[in-house]
CSV table of N, CA and C in Angstrom, one decimal:
chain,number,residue,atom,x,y,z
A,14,UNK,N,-13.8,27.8,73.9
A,14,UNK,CA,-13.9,29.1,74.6
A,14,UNK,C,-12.5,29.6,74.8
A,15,UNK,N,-12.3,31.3,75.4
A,15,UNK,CA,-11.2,31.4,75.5
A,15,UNK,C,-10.9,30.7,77.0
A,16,UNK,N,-9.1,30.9,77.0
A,16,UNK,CA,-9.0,30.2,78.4
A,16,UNK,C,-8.2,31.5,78.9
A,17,UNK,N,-8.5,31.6,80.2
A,17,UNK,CA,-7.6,32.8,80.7
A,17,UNK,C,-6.3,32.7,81.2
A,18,UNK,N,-5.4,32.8,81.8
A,18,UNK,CA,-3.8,32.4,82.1
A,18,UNK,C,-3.9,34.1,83.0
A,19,UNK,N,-3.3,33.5,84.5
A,19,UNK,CA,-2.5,35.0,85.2
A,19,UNK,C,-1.3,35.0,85.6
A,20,UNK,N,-1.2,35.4,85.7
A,20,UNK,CA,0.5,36.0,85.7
A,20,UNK,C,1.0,36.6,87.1
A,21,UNK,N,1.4,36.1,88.0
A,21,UNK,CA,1.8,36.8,89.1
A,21,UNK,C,3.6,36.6,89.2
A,22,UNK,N,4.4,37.7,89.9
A,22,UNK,CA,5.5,38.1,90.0
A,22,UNK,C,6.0,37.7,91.4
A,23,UNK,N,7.1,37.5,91.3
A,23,UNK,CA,7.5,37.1,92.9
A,23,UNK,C,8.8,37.8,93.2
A,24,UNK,N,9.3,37.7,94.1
A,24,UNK,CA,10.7,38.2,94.5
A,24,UNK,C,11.4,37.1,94.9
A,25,UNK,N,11.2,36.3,95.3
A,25,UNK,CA,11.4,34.9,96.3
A,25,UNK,C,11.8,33.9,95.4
A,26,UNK,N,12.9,33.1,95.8
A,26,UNK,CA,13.7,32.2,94.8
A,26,UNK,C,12.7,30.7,95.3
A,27,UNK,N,12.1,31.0,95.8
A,27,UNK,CA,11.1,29.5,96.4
A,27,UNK,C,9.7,29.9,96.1
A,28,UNK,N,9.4,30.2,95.1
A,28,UNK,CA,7.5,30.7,94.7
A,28,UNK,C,6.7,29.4,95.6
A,29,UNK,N,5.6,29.6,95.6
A,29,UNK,CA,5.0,28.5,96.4
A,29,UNK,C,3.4,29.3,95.7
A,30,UNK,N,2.4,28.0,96.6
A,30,UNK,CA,1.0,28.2,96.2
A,30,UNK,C,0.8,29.1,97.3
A,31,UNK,N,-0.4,30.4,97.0
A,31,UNK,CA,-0.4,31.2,98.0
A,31,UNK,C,-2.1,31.3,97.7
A,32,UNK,N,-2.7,32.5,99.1
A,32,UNK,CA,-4.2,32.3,99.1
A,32,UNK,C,-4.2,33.2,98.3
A,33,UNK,N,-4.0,34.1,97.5
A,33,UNK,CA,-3.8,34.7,96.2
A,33,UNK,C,-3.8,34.3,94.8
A,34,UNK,N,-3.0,33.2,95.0
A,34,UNK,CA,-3.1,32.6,93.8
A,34,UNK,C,-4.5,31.8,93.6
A,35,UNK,N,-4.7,30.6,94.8
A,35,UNK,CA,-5.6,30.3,94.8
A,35,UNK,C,-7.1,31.2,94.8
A,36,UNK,N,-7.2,32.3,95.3
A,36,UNK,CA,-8.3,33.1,95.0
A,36,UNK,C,-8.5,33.5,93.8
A,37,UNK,N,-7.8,34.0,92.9
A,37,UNK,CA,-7.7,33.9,91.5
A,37,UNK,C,-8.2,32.8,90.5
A,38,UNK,N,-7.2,31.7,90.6
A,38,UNK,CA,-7.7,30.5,90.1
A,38,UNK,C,-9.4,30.4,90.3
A,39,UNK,N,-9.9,30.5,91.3
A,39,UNK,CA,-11.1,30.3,91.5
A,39,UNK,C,-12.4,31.6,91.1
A,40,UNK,N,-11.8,32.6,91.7
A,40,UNK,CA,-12.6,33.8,91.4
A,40,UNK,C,-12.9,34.3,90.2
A,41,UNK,N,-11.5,34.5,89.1
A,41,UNK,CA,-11.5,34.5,88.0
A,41,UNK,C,-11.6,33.9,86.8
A,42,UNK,N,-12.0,32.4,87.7
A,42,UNK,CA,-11.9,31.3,86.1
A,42,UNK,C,-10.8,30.9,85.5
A,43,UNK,N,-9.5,31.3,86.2
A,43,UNK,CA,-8.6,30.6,85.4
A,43,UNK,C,-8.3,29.6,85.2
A,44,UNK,N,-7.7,29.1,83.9
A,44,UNK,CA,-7.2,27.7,83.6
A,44,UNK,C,-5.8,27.4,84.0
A,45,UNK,N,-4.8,28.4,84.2
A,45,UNK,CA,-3.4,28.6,84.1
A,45,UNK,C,-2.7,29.5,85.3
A,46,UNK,N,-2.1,29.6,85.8
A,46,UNK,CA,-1.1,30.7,86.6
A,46,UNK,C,-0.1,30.7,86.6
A,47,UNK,N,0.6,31.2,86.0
A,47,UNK,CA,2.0,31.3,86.0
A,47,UNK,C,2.7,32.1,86.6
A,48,UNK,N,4.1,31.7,87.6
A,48,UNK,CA,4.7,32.5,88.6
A,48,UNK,C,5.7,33.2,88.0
A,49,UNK,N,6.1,34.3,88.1
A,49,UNK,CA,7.4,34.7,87.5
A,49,UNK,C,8.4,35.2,88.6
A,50,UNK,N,9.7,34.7,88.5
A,50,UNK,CA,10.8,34.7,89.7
A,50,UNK,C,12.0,34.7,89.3
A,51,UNK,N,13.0,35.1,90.2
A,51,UNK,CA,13.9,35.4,89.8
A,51,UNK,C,15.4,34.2,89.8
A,52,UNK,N,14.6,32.8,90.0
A,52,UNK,CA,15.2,31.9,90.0
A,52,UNK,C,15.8,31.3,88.4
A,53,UNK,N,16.3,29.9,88.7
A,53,UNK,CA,16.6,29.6,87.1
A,53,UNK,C,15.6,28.4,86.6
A,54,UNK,N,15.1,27.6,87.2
A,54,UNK,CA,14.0,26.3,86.8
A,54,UNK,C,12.6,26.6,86.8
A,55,UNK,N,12.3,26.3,85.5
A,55,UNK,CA,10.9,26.2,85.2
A,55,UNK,C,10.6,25.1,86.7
A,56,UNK,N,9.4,25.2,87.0
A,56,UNK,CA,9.0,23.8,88.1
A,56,UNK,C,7.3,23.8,88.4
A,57,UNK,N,6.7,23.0,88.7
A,57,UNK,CA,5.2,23.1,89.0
A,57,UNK,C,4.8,23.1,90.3
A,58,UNK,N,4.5,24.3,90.8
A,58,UNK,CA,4.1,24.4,92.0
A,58,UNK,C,2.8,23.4,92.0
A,59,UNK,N,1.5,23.5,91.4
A,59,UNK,CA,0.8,22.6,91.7
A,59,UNK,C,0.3,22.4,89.7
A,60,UNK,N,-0.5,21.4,90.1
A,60,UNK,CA,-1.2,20.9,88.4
A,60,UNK,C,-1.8,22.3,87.1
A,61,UNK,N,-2.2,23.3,87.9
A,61,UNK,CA,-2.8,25.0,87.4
A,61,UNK,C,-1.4,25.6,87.1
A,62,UNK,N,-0.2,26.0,88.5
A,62,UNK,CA,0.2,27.0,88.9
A,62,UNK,C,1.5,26.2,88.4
A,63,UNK,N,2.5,27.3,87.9
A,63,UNK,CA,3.9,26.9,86.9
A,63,UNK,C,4.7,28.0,87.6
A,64,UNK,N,6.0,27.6,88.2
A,64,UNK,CA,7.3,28.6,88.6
A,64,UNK,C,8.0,28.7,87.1
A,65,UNK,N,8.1,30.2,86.6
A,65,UNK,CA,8.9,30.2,85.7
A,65,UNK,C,9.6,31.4,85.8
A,66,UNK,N,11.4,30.9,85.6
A,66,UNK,CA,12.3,32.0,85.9
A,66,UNK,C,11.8,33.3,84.7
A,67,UNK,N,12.1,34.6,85.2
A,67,UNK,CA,11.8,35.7,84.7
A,67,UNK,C,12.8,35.6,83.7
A,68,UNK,N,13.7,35.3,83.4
A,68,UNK,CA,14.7,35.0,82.5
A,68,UNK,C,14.4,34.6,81.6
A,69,UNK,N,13.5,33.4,81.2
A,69,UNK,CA,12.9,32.6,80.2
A,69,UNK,C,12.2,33.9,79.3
A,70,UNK,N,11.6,34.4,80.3
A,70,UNK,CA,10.4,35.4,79.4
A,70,UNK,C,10.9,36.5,78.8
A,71,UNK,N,12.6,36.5,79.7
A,71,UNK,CA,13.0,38.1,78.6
A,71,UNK,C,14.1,37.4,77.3
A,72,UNK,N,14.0,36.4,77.6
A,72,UNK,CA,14.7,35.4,76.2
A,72,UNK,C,14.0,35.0,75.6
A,73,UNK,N,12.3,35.1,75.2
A,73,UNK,CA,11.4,34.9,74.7
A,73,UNK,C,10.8,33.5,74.4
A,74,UNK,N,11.2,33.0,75.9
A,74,UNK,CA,10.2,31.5,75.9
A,74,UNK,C,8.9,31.4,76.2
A,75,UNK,N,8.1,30.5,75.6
A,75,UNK,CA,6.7,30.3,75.7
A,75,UNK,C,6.5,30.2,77.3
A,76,UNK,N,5.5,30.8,77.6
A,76,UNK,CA,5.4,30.4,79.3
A,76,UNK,C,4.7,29.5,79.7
A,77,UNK,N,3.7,28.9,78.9
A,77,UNK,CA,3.1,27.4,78.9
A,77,UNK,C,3.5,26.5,78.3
């Protein structure tokens, strides 16, 4: 099946799990979330949800 992946934006150099995220994950089925910020380390907020600097994505790194 397909798997879905969301994508939420942050401002905040400390992304964290929020009730947003988690409402998503759950409401919409996703398998994936990925944070985008304006920090420099990829890092895993939880086992679903991935901090990935905005940087990576305009240098054309995979975001999973």
């Amino acid at each position: 099946g397909d798997d879905l992946l969301g994508i939420e934006c942050k401002r905040t150099d400390t992304p964290r799990m929020t009730p947003s995220i988690r409402h998503a994950l759950d409401a919409l089925g996703l398998k994936n979330v990925i944070v985008l910020y304006p920090g420099t380390k990829r890092f895993p907020i939880t086992e679903r949800v991935t901090a990935v600097p905005i940087q990576a994505v305009a240098e054309g790194a995979c975001l999973i």
